[in-house]
XYZ file of C-alpha atoms in Angstrom:
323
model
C 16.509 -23.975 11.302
C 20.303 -24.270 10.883
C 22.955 -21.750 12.301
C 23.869 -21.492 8.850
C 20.513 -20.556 7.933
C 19.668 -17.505 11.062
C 23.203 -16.004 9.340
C 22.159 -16.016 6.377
C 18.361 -14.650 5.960
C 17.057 -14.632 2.125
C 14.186 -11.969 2.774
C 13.956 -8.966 5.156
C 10.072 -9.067 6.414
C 9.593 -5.575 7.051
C 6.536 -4.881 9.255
C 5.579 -1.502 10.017
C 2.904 -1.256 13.177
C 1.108 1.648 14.595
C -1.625 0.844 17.200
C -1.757 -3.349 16.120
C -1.559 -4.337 19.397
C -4.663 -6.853 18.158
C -3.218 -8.597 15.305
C 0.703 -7.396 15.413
C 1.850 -11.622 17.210
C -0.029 -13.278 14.118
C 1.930 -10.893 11.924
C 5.535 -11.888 13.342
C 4.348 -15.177 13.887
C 3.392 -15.829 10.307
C 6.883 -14.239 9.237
C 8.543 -16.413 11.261
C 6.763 -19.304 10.163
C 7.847 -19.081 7.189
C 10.285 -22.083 5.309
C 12.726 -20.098 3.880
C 14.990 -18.095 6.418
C 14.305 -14.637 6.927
C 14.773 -11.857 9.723
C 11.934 -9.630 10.547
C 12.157 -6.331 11.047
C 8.617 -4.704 13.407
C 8.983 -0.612 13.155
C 6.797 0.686 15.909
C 5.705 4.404 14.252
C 5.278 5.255 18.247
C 2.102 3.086 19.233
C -0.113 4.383 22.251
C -1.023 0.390 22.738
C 0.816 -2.207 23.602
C 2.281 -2.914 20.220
C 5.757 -1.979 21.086
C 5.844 -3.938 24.105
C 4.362 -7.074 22.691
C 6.845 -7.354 19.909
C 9.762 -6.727 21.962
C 8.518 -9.513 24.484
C 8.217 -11.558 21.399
C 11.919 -10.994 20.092
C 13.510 -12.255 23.184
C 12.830 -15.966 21.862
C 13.813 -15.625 18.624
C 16.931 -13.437 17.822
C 15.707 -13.485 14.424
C 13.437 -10.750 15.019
C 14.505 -7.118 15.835
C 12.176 -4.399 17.108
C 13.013 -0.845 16.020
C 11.080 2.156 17.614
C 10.138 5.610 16.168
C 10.972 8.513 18.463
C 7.407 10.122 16.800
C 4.933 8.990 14.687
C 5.881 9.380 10.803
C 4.180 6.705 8.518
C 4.197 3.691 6.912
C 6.862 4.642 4.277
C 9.437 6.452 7.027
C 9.040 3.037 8.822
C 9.748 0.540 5.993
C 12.528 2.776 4.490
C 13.911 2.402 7.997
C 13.766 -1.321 8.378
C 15.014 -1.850 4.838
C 18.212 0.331 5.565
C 18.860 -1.838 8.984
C 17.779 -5.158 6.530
C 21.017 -7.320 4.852
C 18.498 -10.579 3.040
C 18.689 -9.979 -0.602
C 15.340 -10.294 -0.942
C 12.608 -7.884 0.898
C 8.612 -8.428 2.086
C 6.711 -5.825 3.355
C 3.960 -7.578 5.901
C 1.124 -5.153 6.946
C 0.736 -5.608 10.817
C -2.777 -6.880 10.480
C -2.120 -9.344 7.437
C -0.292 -12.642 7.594
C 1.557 -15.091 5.367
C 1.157 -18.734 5.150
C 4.701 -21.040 5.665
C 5.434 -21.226 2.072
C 4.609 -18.144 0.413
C 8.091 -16.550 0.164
C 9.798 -19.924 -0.709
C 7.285 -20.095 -3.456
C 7.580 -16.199 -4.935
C 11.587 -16.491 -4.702
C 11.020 -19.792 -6.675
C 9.197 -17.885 -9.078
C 11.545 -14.745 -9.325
C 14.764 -16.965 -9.680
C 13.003 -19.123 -12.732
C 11.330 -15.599 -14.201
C 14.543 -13.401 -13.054
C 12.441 -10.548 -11.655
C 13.045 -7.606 -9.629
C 9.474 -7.684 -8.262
C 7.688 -11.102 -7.503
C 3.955 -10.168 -6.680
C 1.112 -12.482 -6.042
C -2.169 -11.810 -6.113
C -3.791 -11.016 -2.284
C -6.467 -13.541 -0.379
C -8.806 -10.807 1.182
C -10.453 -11.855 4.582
C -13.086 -9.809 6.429
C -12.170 -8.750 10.145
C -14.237 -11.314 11.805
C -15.104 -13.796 8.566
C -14.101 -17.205 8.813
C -10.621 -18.642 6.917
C -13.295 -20.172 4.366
C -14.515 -16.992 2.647
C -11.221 -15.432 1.879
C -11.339 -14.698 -1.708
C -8.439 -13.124 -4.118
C -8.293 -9.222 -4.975
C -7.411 -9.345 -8.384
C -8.979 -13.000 -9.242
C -8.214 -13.067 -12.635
C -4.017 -14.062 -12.315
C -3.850 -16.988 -14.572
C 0.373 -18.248 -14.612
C 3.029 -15.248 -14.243
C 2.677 -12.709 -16.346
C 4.506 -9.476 -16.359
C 2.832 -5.913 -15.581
C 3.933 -3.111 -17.331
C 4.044 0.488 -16.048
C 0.599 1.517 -18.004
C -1.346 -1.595 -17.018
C -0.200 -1.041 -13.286
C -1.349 2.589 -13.312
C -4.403 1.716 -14.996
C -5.239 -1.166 -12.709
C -5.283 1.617 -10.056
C -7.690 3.749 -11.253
C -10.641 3.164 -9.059
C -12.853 4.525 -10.966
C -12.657 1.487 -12.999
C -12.175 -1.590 -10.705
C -12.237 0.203 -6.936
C -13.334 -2.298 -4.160
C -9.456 -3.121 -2.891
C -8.814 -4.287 -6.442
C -5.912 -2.186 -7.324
C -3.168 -3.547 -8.113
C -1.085 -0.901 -5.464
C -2.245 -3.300 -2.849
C -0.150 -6.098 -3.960
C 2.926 -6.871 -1.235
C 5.861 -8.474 -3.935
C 8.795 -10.046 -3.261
C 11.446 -7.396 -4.015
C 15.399 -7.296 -5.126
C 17.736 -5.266 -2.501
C 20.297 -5.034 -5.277
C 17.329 -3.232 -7.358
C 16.538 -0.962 -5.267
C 19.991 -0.114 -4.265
C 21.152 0.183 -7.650
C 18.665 2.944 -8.209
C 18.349 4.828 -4.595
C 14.571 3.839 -4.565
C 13.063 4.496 -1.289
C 9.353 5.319 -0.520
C 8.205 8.921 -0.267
C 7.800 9.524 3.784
C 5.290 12.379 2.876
C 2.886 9.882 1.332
C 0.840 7.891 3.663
C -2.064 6.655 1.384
C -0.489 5.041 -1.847
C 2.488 4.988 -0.675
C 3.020 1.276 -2.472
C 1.282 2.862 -6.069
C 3.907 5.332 -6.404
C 7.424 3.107 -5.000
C 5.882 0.281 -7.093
C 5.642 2.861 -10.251
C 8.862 4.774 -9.514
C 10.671 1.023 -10.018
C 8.415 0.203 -13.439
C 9.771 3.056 -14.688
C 13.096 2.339 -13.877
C 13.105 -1.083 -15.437
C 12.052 -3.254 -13.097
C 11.106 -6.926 -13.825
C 7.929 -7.020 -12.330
C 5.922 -10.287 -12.754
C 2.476 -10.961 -11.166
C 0.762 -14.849 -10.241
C -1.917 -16.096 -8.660
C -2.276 -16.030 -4.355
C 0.695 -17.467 -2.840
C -0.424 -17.245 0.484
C -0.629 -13.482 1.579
C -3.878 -12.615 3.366
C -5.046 -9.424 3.578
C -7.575 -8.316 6.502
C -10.584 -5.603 5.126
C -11.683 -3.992 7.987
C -14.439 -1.132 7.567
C -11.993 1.516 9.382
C -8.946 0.888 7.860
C -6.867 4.030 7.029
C -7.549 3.922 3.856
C -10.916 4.825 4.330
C -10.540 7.683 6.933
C -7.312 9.014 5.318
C -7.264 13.265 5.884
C -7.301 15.711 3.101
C -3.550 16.535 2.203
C -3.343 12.465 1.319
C -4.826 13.146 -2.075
C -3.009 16.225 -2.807
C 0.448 13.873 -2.276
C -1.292 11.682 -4.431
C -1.590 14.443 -7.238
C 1.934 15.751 -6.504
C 3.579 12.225 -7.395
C 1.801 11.332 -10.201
C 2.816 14.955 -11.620
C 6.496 14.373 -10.801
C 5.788 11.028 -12.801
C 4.383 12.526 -15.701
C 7.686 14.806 -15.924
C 9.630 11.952 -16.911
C 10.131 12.479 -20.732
C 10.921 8.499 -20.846
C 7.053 7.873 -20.288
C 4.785 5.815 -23.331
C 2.059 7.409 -24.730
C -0.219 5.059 -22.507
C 1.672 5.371 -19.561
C 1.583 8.977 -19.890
C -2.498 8.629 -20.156
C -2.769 5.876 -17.666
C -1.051 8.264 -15.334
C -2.864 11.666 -16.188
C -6.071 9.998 -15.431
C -4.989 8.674 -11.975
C -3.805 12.272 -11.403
C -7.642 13.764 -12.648
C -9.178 11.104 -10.016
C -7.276 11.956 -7.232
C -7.438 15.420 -7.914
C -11.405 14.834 -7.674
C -11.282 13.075 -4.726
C -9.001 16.134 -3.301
C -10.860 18.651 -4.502
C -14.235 16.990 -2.629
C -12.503 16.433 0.580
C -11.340 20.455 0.559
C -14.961 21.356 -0.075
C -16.540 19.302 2.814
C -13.748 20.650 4.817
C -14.155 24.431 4.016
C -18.043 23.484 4.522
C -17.541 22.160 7.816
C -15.320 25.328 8.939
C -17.484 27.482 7.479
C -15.121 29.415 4.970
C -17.166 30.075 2.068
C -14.111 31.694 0.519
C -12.231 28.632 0.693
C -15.014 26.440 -0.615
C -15.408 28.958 -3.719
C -11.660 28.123 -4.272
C -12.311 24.483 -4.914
C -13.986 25.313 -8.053
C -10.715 27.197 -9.204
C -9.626 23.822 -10.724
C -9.557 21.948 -14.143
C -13.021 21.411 -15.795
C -13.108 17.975 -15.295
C -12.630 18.695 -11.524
C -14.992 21.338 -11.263
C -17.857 19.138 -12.838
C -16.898 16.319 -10.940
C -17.948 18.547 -8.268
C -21.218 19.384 -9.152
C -22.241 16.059 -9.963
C -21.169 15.377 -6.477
C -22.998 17.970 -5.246
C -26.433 17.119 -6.622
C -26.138 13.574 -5.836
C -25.957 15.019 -2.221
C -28.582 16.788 -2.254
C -30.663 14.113 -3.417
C -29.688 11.801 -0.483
C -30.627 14.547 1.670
C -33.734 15.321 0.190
C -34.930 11.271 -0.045
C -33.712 11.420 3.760
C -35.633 14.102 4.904
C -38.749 12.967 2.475
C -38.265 9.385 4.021
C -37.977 8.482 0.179
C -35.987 5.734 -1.138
């Protein structure tokens, strides 16, 4: 790479790490692999592993790559807001830790967004199981066919797990994205979310006009492992969940499908919420507090129910050594 070219990066890769002391080398690696020139920026959100120390040890042979250290643990949003403040590329990709990129993928998506002129390049995600071999990777979305743009009530609605779940939302998606975009508008992501945090930046910059265009895998792969944070995420997660997509819906700029689109994702979260404070009141005994989860919308409190008897059926077919 030219001197000309470590000046002047095109893309910030922002890579926020926590505990990736595994897979965070393949990650910087991958982002430094890549054809175009970029600088990297790893946030360590105050890893008790040796993440911190392995990408520092890393950045002393390539000054592209700068290391910036929480002083306490805060999130995947609090880091990437950081790293895209210290950024100066025009262009920004957000690299999970234990995810990589293959060489051309960002020369390819700011091909794209220059010929399309959008805000928001995505590609569709190669999914890998921890462990699989490169040959079974297999796209999350799958059905991309040329670039197509999304608009706010078909990305909401692609989010609804209810009716794709799996890691087939289309919050997952990592796009290429325009520093001048989010500047112009003071979009950051919302440090008190740290499940979905991508659904609601991604939506906050629909609504604000964004150009957001979708295609088929460039080369981002995605590792599924069975304890990934999404899965183990703690109560409150949901209830930030519910508390964005109500902020949304005050927006009096919304369509009529957005507006559904959106008060649907809000119902299913608040489900999921409402669930997680039962089990929780169950487990600490508080009947009071477990009576209070039915003090919700009907729709919540018959979700509830259902979930309920379903329960009891496993346990009974468990005990019964039925089924």
């Amino acid at each position: 790479m030219t001197d000309q070219g470590r000046n002047d990066p095109q893309v910030t890769v922002v890579i926020a790490a926590w505990n990736a002391e595994e897979t965070i080398i393949r990650a910087i690696d991958s982002a430094l692999s890549q054809t175009v020139p970029v600088e990297v920026i790893v946030v360590d959100d105050r890893s008790t592993d040796n993440t911190r120390a392995l990408a520092e040890n890393r950045a002393k042979d390539d000054p592209r790559l700068t290391v910036l250290c929480q002083p306490e643990n805060a999130g995947p949003s609090a880091a990437r807001n950081r790293a895209i403040a210290a950024g100066r590329a025009p262009w920004i990709a957000i690299l999970d830790s234990d995810d990589w990129m293959e060489p051309d993928r960002l020369a390819r998506l700011l091909d794209l967004a220059a010929r399309h002129g959008a805000d928001f390049m995505a590609d569709d995600l190669w999914k890998l199981d921890v462990g699989a071999p490169e040959a079974t990777r297999r796209p999350m979305l799958g059905d991309v066919t040329g670039t197509i743009p999304v608009t706010s009530a078909e990305f909401v609605a692609s989010n609804l797990s209810a009716g794709h779940g799996g890691r087939r939302e289309m919050g997952f998606v990592k796009p290429l994205m325009s520093r001048s975009f989010l500047d112009r508008h003071g979009l950051n992501y919302d440090p008190n979310i740290r499940l979905g945090e991508d659904y609601v930046f991604y939506m906050q910059a629909l609504l604000e006009g964004a150009v957001f265009l979708l295609t088929g895998p460039t080369g981002y792969v995605a590792t599924v492992r069975p304890d990934s944070l999404s899965g183990r995420h703690p109560t409150e997660a949901h209830a930030h969940l519910v508390a964005a997509d109500r902020a949304l819906l005050a927006r009096k700029d919304l369509s009529a499908d957005t507006r559904r689109a959106l008060e649907a994702h809000m119902m299913e979260q608040y489900k999921k919420w409402a669930w997680r404070k039962l089990i929780d009141a169950v487990r600490a005994a508080d009947p009071v507090a477990a009576l209070r989860c039915f003090w919700a919308p009907p729709q919540v409190t018959v979700d509830l129910f259902g979930r309920l008897i379903r329960e009891a059926v496993v346990r009974a077919r468990r005990r019964t050594g039925a089924g």
